[in-house]
CSV table of C-alpha atoms in Angstrom, one decimal:
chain,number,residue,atom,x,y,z
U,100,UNK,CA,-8.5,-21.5,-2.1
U,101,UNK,CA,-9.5,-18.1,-4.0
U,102,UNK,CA,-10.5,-16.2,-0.5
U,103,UNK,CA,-7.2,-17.7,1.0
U,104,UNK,CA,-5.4,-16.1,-1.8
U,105,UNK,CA,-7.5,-12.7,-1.1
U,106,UNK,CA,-6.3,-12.7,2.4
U,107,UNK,CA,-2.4,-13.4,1.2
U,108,UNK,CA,-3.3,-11.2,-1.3
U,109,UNK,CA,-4.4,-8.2,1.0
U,110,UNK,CA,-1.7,-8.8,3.4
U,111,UNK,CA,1.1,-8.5,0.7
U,112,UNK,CA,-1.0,-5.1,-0.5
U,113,UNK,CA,-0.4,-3.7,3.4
U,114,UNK,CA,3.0,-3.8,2.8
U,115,UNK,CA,2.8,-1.6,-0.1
U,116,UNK,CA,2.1,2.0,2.1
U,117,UNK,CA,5.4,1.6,4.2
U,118,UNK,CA,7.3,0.6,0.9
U,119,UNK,CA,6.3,3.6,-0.8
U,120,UNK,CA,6.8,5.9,1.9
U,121,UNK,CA,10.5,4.7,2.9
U,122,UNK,CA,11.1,4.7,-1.2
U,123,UNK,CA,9.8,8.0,-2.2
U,124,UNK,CA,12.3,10.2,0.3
U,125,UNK,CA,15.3,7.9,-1.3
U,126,UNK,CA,14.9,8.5,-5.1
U,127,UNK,CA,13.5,12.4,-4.5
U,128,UNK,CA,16.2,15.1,-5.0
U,129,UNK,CA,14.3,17.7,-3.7
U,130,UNK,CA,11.5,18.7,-1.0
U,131,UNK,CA,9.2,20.0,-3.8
U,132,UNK,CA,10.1,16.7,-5.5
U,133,UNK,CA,9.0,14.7,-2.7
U,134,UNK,CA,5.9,16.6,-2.4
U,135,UNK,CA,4.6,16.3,-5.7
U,136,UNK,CA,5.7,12.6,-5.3
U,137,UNK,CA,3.3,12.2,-2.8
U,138,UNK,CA,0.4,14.1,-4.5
U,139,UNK,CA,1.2,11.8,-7.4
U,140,UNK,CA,1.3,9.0,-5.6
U,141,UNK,CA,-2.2,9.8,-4.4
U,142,UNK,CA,-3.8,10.3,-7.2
U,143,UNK,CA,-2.8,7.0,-8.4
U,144,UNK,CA,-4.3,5.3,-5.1
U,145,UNK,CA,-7.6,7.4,-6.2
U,146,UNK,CA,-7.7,6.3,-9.5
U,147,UNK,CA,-6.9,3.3,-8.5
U,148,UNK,CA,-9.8,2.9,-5.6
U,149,UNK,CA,-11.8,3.9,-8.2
U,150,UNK,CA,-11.3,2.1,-11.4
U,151,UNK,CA,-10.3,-1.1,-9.6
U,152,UNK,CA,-13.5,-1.1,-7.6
U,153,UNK,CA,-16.1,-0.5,-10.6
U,154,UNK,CA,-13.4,-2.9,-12.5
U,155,UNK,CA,-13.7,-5.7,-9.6
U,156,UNK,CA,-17.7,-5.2,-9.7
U,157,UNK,CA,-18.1,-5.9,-13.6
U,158,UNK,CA,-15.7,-8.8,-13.4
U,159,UNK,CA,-17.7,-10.4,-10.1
U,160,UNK,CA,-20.6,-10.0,-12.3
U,161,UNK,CA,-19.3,-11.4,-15.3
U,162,UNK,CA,-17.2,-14.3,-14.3
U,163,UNK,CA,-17.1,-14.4,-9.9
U,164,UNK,CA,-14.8,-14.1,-7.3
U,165,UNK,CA,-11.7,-16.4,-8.6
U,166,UNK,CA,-11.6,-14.4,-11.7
U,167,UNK,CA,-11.5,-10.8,-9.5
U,168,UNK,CA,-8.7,-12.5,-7.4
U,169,UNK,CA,-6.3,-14.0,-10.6
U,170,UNK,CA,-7.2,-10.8,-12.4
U,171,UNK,CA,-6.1,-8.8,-9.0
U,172,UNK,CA,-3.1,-10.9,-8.6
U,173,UNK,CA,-1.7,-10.4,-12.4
U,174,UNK,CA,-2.5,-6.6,-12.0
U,175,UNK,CA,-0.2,-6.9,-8.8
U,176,UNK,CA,2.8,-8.6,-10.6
U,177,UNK,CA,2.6,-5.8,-13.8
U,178,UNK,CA,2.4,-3.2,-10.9
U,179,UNK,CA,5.6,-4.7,-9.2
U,180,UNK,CA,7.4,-5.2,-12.3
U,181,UNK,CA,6.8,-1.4,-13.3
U,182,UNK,CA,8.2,-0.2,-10.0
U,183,UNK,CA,11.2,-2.4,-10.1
U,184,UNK,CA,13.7,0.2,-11.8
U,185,UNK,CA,12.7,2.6,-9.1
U,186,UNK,CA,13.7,0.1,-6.8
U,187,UNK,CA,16.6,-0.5,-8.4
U,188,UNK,CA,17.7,3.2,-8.3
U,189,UNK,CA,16.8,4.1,-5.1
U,190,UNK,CA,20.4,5.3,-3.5
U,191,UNK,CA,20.2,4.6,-0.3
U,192,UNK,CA,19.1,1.1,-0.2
U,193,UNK,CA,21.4,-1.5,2.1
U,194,UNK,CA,21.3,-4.3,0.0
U,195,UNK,CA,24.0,-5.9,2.2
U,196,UNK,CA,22.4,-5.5,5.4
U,197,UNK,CA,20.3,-8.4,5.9
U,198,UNK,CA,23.2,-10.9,4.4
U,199,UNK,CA,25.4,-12.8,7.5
U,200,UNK,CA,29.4,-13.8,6.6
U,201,UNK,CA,28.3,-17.6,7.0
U,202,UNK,CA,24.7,-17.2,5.1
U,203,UNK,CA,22.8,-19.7,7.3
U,204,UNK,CA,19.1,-19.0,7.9
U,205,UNK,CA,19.6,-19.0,11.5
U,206,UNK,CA,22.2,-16.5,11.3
U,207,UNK,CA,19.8,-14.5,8.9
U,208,UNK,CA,17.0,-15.0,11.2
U,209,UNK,CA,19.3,-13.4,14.3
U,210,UNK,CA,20.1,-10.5,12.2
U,211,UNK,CA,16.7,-9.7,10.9
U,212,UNK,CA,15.9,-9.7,14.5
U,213,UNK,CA,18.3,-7.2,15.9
U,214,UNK,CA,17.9,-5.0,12.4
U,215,UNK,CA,14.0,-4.9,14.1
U,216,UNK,CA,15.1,-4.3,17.3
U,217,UNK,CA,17.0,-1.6,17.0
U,218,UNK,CA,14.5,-0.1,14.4
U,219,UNK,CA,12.0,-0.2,16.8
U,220,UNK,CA,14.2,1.0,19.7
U,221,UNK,CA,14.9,4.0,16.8
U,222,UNK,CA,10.8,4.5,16.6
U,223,UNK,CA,10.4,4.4,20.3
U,224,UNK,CA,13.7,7.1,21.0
U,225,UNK,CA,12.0,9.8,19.0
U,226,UNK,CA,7.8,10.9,19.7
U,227,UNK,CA,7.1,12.2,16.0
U,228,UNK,CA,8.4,8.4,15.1
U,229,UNK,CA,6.5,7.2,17.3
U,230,UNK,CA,3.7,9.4,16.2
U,231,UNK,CA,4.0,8.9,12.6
U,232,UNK,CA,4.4,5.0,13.1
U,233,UNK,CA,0.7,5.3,14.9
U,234,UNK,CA,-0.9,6.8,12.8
U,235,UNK,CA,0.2,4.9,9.9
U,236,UNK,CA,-0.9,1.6,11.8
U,237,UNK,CA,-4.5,3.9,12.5
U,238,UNK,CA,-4.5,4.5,8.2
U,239,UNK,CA,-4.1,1.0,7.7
U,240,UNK,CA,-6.0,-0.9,10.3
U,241,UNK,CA,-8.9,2.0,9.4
U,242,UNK,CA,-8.6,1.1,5.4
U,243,UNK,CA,-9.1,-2.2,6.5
U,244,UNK,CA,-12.0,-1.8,8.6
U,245,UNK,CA,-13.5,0.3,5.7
U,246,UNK,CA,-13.2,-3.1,3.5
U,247,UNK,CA,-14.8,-5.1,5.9
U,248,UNK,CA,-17.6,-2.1,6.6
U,249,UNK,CA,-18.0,-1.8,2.6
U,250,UNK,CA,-19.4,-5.1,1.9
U,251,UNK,CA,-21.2,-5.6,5.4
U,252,UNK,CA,-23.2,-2.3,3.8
U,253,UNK,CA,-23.5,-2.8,0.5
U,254,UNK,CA,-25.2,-6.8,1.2
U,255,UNK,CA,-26.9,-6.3,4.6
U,256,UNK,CA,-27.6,-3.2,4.6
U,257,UNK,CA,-28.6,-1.7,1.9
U,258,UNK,CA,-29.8,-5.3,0.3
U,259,UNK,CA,-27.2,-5.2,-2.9
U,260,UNK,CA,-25.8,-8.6,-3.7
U,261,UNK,CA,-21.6,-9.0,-3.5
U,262,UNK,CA,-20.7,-7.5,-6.4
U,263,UNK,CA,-22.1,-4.5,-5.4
U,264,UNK,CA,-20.0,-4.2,-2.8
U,265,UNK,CA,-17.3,-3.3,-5.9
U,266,UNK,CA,-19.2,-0.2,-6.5
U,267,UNK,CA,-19.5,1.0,-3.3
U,268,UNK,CA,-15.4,0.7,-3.2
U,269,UNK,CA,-15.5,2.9,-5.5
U,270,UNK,CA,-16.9,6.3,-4.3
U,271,UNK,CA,-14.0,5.9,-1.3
U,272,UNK,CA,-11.8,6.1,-4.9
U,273,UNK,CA,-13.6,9.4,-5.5
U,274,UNK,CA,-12.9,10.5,-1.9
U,275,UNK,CA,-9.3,9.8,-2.1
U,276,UNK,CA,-9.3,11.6,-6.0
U,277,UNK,CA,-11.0,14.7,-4.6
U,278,UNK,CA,-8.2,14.8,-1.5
U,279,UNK,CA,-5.1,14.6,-3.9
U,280,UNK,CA,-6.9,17.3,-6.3
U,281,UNK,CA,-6.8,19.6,-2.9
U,282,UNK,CA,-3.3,18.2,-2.2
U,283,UNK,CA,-1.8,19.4,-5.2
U,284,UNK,CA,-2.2,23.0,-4.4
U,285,UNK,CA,0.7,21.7,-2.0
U,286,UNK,CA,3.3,21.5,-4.3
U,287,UNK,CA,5.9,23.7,-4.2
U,288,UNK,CA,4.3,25.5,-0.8
């Protein structure tokens, strides 16, 4: 039950990239804005690679992997519940679009449908779409390749037990730190 919930878990955490990206342009007022957005933004993945890994690697130790998921999962909600009121203000939201006159789920399900057709008929119109929408599959698919490649290191490898595996996250957290230090001489450019 606990890895099933990791995988749901990890899935959900996918989702979280495209969000932010489509978010931040909405609720910036200004290029600059939007820049240091994204350096900010960074810096709290880094942080977060980092502290979450060491974090998950003391709590595997201490109390196992059900604990590191429920802790994960509660971190997640708090997370969510932070960013609501920038979801809230965001001004260019449709909050409309997705809603049919008659409100059946079939009717739903048929405009969801044509919403992503025509979204990806958008994508495939334009090459930098197209370009940008690869490489953002690439970052993600490569992310979680690096997961897989983390733990397949740290036990057979290099011989560590799991929750070594935690620690090992974490110098990709330093990585990522490091790049949005370097990215912030960006700002304002």
């Amino acid at each position: 039950v606990g890895y099933g919930l990791g995988i749901v878990a990890m899935a959900l955490i996918a989702l979280t990239r495209p969000l932010l990206a489509s978010l931040l342009p909405e609720i910036a007022r200004s290029p600059e804005e939007l820049t240091a957005g994204n350096v900010a933004s960074g810096l709290g993945e880094g942080f977060g690679a980092l502290g979450g890994s060491l974090l998950a690697g003391v709590l595997f130790a201490l109390a196992g992997a059900p604990f590191v998921l429920v802790t994960g999962g509660a971190v997640m909600v708090v997370a969510a519940l932070l960013l609501l009121p920038l979801a809230l203000r965001a001004r260019a939201i449709e909050r409309d679009a997705l809603r049919p006159a008659d409100g059946s789920f079939a009717s739903t399900a048929r405009t969801a449908v044509r919403e992503l057709a025509a979204g990806a008929a958008t994508t495939l119109a334009d090459r930098r779409l197209i370009a940008l929408s690869t490489l953002m599959a690439m970052t993600i698919g490569t992310l979680g390749a690096l997961n897989v490649l983390i733990v397949i290191v740290a036990i057979d490898v290099l011989g560590y037990d799991e929750q070594a595996a935690g620690y090992l996250a974490a110098v990709t957290g330093v990585g990522a730190l490091l790049g949005s230090v370097v990215a912030t001489t960006l700002v304002g450019r």
